[in-house]
mmCIF file of N, CA and C in Angstrom:
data_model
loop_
_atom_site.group_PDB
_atom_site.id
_atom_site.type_symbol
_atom_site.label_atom_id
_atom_site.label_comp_id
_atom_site.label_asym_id
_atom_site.label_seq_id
_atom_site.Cartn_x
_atom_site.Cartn_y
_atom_site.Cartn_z
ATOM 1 N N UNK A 1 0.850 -1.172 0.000
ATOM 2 C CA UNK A 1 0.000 0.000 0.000
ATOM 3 C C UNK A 1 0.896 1.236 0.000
ATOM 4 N N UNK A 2 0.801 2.069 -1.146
ATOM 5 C CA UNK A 2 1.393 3.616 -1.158
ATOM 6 C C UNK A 2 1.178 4.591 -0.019
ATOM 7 N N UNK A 3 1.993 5.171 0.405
ATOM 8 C CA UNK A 3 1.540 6.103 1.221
ATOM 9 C C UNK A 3 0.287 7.110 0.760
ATOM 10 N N UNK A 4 0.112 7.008 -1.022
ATOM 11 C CA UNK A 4 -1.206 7.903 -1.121
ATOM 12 C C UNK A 4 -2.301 7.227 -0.798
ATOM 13 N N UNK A 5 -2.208 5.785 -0.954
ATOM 14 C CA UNK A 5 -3.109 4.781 -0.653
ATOM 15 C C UNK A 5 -4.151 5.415 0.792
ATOM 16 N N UNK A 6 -3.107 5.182 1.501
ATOM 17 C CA UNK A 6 -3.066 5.146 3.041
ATOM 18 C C UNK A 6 -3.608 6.509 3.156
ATOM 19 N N UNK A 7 -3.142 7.658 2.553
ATOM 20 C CA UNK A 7 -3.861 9.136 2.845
ATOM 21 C C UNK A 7 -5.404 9.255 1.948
ATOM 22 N N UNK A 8 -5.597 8.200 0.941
ATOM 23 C CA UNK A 8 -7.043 8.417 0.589
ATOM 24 C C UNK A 8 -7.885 7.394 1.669
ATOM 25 N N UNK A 9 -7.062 6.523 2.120
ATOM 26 C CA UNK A 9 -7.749 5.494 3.209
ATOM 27 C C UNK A 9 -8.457 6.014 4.072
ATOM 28 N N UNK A 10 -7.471 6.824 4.791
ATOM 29 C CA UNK A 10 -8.114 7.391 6.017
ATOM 30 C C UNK A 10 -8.860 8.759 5.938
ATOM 31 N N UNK A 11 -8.977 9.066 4.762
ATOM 32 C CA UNK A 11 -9.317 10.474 4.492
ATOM 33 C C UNK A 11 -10.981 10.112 4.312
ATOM 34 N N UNK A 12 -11.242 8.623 3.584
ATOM 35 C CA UNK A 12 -12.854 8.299 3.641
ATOM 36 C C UNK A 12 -12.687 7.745 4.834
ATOM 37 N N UNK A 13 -11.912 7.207 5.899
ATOM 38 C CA UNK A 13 -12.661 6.811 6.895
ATOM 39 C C UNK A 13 -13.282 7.901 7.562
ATOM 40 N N UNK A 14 -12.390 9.209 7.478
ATOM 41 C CA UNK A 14 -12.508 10.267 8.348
ATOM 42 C C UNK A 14 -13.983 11.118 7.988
ATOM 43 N N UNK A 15 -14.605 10.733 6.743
ATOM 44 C CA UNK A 15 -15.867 11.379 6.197
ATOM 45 C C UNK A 15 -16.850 10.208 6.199
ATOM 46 N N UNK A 16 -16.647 9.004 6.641
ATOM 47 C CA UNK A 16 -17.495 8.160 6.879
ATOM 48 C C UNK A 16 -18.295 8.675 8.355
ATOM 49 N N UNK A 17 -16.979 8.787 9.037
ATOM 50 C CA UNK A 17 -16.844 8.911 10.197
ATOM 51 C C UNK A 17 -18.263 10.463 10.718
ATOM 52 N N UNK A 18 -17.630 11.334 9.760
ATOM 53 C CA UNK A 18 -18.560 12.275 9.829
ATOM 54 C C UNK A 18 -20.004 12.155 9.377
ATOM 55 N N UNK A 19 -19.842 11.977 8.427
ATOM 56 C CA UNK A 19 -21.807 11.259 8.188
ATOM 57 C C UNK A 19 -22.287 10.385 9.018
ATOM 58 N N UNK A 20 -21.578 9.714 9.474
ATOM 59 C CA UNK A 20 -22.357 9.193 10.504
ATOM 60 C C UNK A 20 -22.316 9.572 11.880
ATOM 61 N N UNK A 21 -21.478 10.681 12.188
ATOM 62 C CA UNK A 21 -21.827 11.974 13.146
ATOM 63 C C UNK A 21 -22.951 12.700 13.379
ATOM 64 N N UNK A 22 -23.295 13.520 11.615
ATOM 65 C CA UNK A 22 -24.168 14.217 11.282
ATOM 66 C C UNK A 22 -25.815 13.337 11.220
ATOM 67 N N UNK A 23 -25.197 11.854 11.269
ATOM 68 C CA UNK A 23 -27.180 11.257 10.808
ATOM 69 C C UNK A 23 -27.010 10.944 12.631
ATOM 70 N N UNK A 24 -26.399 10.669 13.874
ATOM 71 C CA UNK A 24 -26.934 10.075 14.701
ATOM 72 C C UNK A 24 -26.716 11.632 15.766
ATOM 73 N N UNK A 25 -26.059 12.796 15.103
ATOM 74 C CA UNK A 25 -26.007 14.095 16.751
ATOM 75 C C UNK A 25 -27.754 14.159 16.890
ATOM 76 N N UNK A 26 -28.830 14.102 15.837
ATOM 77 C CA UNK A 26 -29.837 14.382 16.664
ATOM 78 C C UNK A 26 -30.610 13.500 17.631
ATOM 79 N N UNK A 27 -29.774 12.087 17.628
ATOM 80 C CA UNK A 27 -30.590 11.168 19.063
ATOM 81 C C UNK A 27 -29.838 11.896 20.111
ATOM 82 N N UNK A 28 -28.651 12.435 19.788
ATOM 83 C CA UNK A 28 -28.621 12.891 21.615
ATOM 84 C C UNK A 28 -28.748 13.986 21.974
ATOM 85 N N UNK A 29 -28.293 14.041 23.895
ATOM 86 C CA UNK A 29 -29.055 15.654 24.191
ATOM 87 C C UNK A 29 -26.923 16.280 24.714
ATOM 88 N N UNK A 30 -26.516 15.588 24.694
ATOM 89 C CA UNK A 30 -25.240 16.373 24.734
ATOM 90 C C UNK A 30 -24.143 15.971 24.539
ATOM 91 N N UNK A 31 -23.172 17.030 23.911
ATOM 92 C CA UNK A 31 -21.533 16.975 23.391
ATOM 93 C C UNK A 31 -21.049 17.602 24.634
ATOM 94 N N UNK A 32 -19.856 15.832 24.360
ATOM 95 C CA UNK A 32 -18.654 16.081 25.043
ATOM 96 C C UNK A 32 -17.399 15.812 25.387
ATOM 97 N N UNK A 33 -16.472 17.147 25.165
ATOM 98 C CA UNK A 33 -15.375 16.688 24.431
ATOM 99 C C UNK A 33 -13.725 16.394 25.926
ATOM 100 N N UNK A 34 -12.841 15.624 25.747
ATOM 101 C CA UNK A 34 -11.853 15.438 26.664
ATOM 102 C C UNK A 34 -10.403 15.601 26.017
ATOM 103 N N UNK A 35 -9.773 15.545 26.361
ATOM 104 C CA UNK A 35 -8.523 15.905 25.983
ATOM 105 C C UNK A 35 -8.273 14.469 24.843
ATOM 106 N N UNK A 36 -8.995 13.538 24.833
ATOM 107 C CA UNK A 36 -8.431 12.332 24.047
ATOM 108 C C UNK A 36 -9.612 11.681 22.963
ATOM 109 N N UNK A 37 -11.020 11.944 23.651
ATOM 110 C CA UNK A 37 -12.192 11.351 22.710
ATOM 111 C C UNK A 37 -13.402 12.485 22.777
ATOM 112 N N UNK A 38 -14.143 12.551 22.104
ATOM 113 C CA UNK A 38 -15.479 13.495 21.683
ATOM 114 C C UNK A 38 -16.717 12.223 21.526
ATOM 115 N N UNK A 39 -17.607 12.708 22.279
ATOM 116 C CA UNK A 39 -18.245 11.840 22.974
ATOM 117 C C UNK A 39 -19.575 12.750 22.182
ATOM 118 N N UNK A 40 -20.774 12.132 21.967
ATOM 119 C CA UNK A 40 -22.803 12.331 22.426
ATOM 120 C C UNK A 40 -22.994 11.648 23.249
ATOM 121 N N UNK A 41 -23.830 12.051 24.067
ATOM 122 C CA UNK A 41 -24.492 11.209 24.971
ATOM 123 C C UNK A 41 -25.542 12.125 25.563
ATOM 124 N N UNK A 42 -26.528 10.805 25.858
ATOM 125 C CA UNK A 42 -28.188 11.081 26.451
ATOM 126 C C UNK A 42 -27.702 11.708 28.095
ATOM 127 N N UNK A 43 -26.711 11.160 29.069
ATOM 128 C CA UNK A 43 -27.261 11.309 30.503
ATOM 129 C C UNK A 43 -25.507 11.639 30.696
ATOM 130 N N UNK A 44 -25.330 12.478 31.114
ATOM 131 C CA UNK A 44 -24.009 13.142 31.888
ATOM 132 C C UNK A 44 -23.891 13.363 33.522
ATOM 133 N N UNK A 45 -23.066 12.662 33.993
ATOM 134 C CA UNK A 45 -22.607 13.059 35.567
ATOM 135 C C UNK A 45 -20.803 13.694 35.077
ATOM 136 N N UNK A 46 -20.873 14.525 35.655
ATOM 137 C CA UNK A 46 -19.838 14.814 36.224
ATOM 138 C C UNK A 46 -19.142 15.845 37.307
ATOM 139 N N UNK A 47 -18.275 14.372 37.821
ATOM 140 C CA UNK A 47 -17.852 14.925 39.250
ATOM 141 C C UNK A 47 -16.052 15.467 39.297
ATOM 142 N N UNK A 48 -16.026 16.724 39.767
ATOM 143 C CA UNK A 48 -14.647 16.951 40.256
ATOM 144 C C UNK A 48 -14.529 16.616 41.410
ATOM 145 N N UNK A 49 -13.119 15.944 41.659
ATOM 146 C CA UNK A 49 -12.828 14.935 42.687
ATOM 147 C C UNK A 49 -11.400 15.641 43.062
ATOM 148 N N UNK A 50 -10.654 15.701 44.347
ATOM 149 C CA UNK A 50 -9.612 15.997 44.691
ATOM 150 C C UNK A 50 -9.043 14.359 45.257
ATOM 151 N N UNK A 51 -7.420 14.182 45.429
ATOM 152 C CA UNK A 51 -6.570 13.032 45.916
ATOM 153 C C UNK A 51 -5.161 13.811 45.939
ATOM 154 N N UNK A 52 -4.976 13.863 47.257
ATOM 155 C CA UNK A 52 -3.692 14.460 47.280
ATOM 156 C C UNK A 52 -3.415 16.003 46.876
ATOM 157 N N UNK A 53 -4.371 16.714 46.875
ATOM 158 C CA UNK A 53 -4.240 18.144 46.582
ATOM 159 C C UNK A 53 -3.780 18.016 45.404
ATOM 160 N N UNK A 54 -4.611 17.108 44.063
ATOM 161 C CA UNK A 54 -4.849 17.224 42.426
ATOM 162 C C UNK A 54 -5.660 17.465 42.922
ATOM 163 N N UNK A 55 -6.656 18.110 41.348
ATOM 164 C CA UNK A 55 -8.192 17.985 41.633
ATOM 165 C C UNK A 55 -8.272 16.919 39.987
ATOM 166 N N UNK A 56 -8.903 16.156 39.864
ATOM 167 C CA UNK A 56 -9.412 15.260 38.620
ATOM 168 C C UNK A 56 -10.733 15.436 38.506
ATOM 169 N N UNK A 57 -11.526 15.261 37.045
ATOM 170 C CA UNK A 57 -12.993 15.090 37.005
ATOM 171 C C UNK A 57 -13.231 13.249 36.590
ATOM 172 N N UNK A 58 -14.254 12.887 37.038
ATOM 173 C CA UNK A 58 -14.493 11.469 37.592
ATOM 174 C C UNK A 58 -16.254 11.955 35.903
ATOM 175 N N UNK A 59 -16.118 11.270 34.554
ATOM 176 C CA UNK A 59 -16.657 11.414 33.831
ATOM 177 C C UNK A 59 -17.708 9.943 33.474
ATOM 178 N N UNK A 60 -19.140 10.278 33.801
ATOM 179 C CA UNK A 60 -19.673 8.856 33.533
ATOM 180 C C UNK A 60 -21.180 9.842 32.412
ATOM 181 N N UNK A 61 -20.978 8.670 31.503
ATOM 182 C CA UNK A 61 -21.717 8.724 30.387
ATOM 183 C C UNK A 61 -22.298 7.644 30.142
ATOM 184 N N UNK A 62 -23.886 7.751 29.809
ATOM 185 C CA UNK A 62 -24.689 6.630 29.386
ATOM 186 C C UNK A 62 -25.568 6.615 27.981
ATOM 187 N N UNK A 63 -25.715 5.839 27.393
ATOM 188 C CA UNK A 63 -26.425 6.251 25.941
ATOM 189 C C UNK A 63 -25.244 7.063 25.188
ATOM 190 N N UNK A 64 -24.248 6.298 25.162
ATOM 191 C CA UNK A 64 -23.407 7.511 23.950
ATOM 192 C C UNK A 64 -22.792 6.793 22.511
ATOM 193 N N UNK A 65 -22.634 7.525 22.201
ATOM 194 C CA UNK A 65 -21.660 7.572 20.904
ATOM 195 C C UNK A 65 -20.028 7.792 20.734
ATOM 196 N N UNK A 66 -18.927 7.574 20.287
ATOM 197 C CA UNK A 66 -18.045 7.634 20.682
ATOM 198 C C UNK A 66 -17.341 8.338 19.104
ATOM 199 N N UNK A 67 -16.250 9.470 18.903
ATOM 200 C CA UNK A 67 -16.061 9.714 17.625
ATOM 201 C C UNK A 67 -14.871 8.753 18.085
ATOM 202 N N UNK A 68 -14.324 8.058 17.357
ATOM 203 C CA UNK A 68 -12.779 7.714 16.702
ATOM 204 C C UNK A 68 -13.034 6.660 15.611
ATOM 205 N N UNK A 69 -12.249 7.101 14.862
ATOM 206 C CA UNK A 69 -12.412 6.292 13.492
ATOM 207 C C UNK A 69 -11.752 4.822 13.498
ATOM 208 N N UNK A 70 -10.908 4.638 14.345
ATOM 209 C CA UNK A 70 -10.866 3.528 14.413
ATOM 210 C C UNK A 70 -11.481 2.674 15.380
ATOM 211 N N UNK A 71 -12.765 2.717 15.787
ATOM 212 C CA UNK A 71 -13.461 1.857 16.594
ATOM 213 C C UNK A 71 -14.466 1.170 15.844
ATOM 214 N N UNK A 72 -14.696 -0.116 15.770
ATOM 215 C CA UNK A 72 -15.774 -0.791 15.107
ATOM 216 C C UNK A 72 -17.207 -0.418 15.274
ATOM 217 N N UNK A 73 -17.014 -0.028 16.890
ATOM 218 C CA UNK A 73 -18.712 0.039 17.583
ATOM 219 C C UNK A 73 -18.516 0.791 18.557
ATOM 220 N N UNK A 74 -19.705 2.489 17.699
ATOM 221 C CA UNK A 74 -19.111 3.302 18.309
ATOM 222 C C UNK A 74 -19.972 3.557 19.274
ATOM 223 N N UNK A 75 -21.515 3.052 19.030
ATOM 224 C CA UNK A 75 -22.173 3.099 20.216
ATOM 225 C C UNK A 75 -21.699 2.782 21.381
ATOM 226 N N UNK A 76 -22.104 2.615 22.793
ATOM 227 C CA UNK A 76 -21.761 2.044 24.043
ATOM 228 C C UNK A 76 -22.653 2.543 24.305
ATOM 229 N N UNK A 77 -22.866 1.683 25.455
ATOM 230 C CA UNK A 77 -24.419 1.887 26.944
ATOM 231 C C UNK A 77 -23.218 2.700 27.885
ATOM 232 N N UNK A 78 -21.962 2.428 28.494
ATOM 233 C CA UNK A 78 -21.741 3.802 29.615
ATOM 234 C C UNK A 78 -20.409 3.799 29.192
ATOM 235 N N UNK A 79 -19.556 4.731 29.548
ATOM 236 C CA UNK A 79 -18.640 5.378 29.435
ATOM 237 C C UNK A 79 -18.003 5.873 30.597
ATOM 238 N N UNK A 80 -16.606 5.439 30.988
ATOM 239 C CA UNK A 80 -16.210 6.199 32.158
ATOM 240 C C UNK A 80 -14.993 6.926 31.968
ATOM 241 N N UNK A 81 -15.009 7.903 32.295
ATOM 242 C CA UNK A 81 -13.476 8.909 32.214
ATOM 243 C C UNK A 81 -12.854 9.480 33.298
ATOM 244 N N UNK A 82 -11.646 9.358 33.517
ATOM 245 C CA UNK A 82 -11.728 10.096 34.400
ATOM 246 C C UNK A 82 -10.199 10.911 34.189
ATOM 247 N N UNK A 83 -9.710 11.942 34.585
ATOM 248 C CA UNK A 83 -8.724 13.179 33.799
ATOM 249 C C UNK A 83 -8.053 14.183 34.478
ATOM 250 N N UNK A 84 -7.388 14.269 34.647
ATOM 251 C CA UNK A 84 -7.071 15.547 34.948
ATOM 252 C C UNK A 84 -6.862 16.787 34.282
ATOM 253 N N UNK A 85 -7.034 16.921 33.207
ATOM 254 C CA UNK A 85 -7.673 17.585 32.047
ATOM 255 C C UNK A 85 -8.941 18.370 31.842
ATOM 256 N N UNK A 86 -9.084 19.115 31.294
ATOM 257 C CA UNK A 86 -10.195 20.000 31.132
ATOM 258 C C UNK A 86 -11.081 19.067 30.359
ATOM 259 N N UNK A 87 -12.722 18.826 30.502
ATOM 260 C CA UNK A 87 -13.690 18.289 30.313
ATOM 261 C C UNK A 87 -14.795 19.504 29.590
ATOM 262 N N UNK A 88 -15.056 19.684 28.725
ATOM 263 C CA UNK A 88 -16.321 20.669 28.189
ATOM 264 C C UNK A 88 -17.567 19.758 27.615
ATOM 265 N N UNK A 89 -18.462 20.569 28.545
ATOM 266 C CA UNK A 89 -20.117 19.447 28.127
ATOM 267 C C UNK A 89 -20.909 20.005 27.488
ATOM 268 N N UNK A 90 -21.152 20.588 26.741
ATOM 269 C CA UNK A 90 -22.464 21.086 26.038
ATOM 270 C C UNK A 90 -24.010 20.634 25.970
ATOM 271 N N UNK A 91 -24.946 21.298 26.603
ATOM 272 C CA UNK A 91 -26.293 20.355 25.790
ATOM 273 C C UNK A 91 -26.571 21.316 24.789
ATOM 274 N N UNK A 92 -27.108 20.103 24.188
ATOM 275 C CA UNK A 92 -27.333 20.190 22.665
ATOM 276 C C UNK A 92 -29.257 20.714 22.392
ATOM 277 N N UNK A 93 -29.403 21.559 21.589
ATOM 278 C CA UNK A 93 -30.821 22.074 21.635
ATOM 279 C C UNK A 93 -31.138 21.388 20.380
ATOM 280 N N UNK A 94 -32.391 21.009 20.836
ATOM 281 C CA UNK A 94 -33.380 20.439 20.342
ATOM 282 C C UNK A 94 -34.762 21.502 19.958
ATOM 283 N N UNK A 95 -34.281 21.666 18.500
ATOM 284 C CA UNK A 95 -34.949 22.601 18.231
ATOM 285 C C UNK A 95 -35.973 21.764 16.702
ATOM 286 N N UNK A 96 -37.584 21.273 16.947
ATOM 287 C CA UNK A 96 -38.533 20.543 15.945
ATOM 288 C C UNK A 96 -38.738 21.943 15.805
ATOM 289 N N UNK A 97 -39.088 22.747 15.879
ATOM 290 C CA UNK A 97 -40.104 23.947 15.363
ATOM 291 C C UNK A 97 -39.352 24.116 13.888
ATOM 292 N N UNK A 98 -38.110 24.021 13.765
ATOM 293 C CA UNK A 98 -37.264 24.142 12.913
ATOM 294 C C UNK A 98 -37.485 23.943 11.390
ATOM 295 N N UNK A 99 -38.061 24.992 10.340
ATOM 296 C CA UNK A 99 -38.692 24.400 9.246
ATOM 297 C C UNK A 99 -38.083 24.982 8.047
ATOM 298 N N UNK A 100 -37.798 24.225 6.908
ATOM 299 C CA UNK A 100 -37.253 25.618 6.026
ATOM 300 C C UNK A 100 -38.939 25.661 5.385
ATOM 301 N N UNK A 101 -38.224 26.876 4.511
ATOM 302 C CA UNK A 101 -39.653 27.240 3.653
ATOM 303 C C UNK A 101 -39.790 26.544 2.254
ATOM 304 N N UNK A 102 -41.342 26.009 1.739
ATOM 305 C CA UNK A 102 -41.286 25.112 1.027
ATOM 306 C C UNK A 102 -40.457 25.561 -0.193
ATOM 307 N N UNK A 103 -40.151 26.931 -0.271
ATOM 308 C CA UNK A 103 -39.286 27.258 -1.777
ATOM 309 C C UNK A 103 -37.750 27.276 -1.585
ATOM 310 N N UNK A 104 -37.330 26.927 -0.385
ATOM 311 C CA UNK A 104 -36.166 26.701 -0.349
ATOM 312 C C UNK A 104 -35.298 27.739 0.652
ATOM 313 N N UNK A 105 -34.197 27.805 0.374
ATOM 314 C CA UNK A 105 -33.378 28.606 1.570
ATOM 315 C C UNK A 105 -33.755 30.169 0.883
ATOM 316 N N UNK A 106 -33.223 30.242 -0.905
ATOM 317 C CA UNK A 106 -33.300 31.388 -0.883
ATOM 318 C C UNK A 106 -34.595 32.572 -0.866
ATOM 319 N N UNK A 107 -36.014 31.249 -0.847
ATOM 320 C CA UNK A 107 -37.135 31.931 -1.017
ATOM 321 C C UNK A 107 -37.751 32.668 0.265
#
C-alpha cells in the first residue's frame, strides 16, 4: 500500500466517520469533548474529585456515541473517564419547530 493509498484510506474513513456523526447528533441531548475522545451522549454526571491536593474530574456517560475512526462500535451503553484535564459538556438544543420554507433557503 502507497503512502497515497493510506492518505485516501483514512481520508474516507474520516468522512465516513462524519456522516455518521451528522445522521446520529440528533438522538442525543449532549456533546462532550476530553482531551483524548469526543463523545454524544443522552445522561451526563460529572464529578470533580480531589486526591492528594490534584483535583481530577471522575466522567460517567450513558447512551453515547463515541467519535474515533478507528473503533468498530461506536455506540456504548456507559462510558467512564476520568482526567485531569479539562472536560467541556455542552447540551445540545433540540430545536422541531425548525422548518425551512417550502421554496427553499433562498425563497
Amino acid at each position: 500500500m502507497s503512502a497515497e493509498d493510506l492518505e485516501n484510506y483514512e481520508t474516507d474513513m474520516e468522512l465516513q466517520l462524519y456522516r455518521e456523526y451528522r445522521d446520529v447528533a440528533g438522538l442525543f441531548s449532549y456533546v462532550v469533548e476530553t482531551e483524548r475522545r469526543f463523545y454524544l451522549a443522552n445522561h451526563v454526571d460529572l464529578q470533580a474529585r480531589s486526591a492528594d491536593g490534584e483535583v481530577y474530574f471522575d466522567l460517567t456517560l450513558q447512551d453515547a456515541w463515541v467519535w474515533d475512526v478507528y473503533r468498530s462500535a461506536r455506540f456504548v451503553k456507559s462510558v467512564r473517564v476520568i482526567t485531569f484535564k479539562d472536560v467541556n459538556v455542552e447540551e445540545l438544543t433540540k430545536n422541531d419547530d425548525l422548518t425551512l420554507p417550502k421554496d427553499g433557503l433562498g425563497g
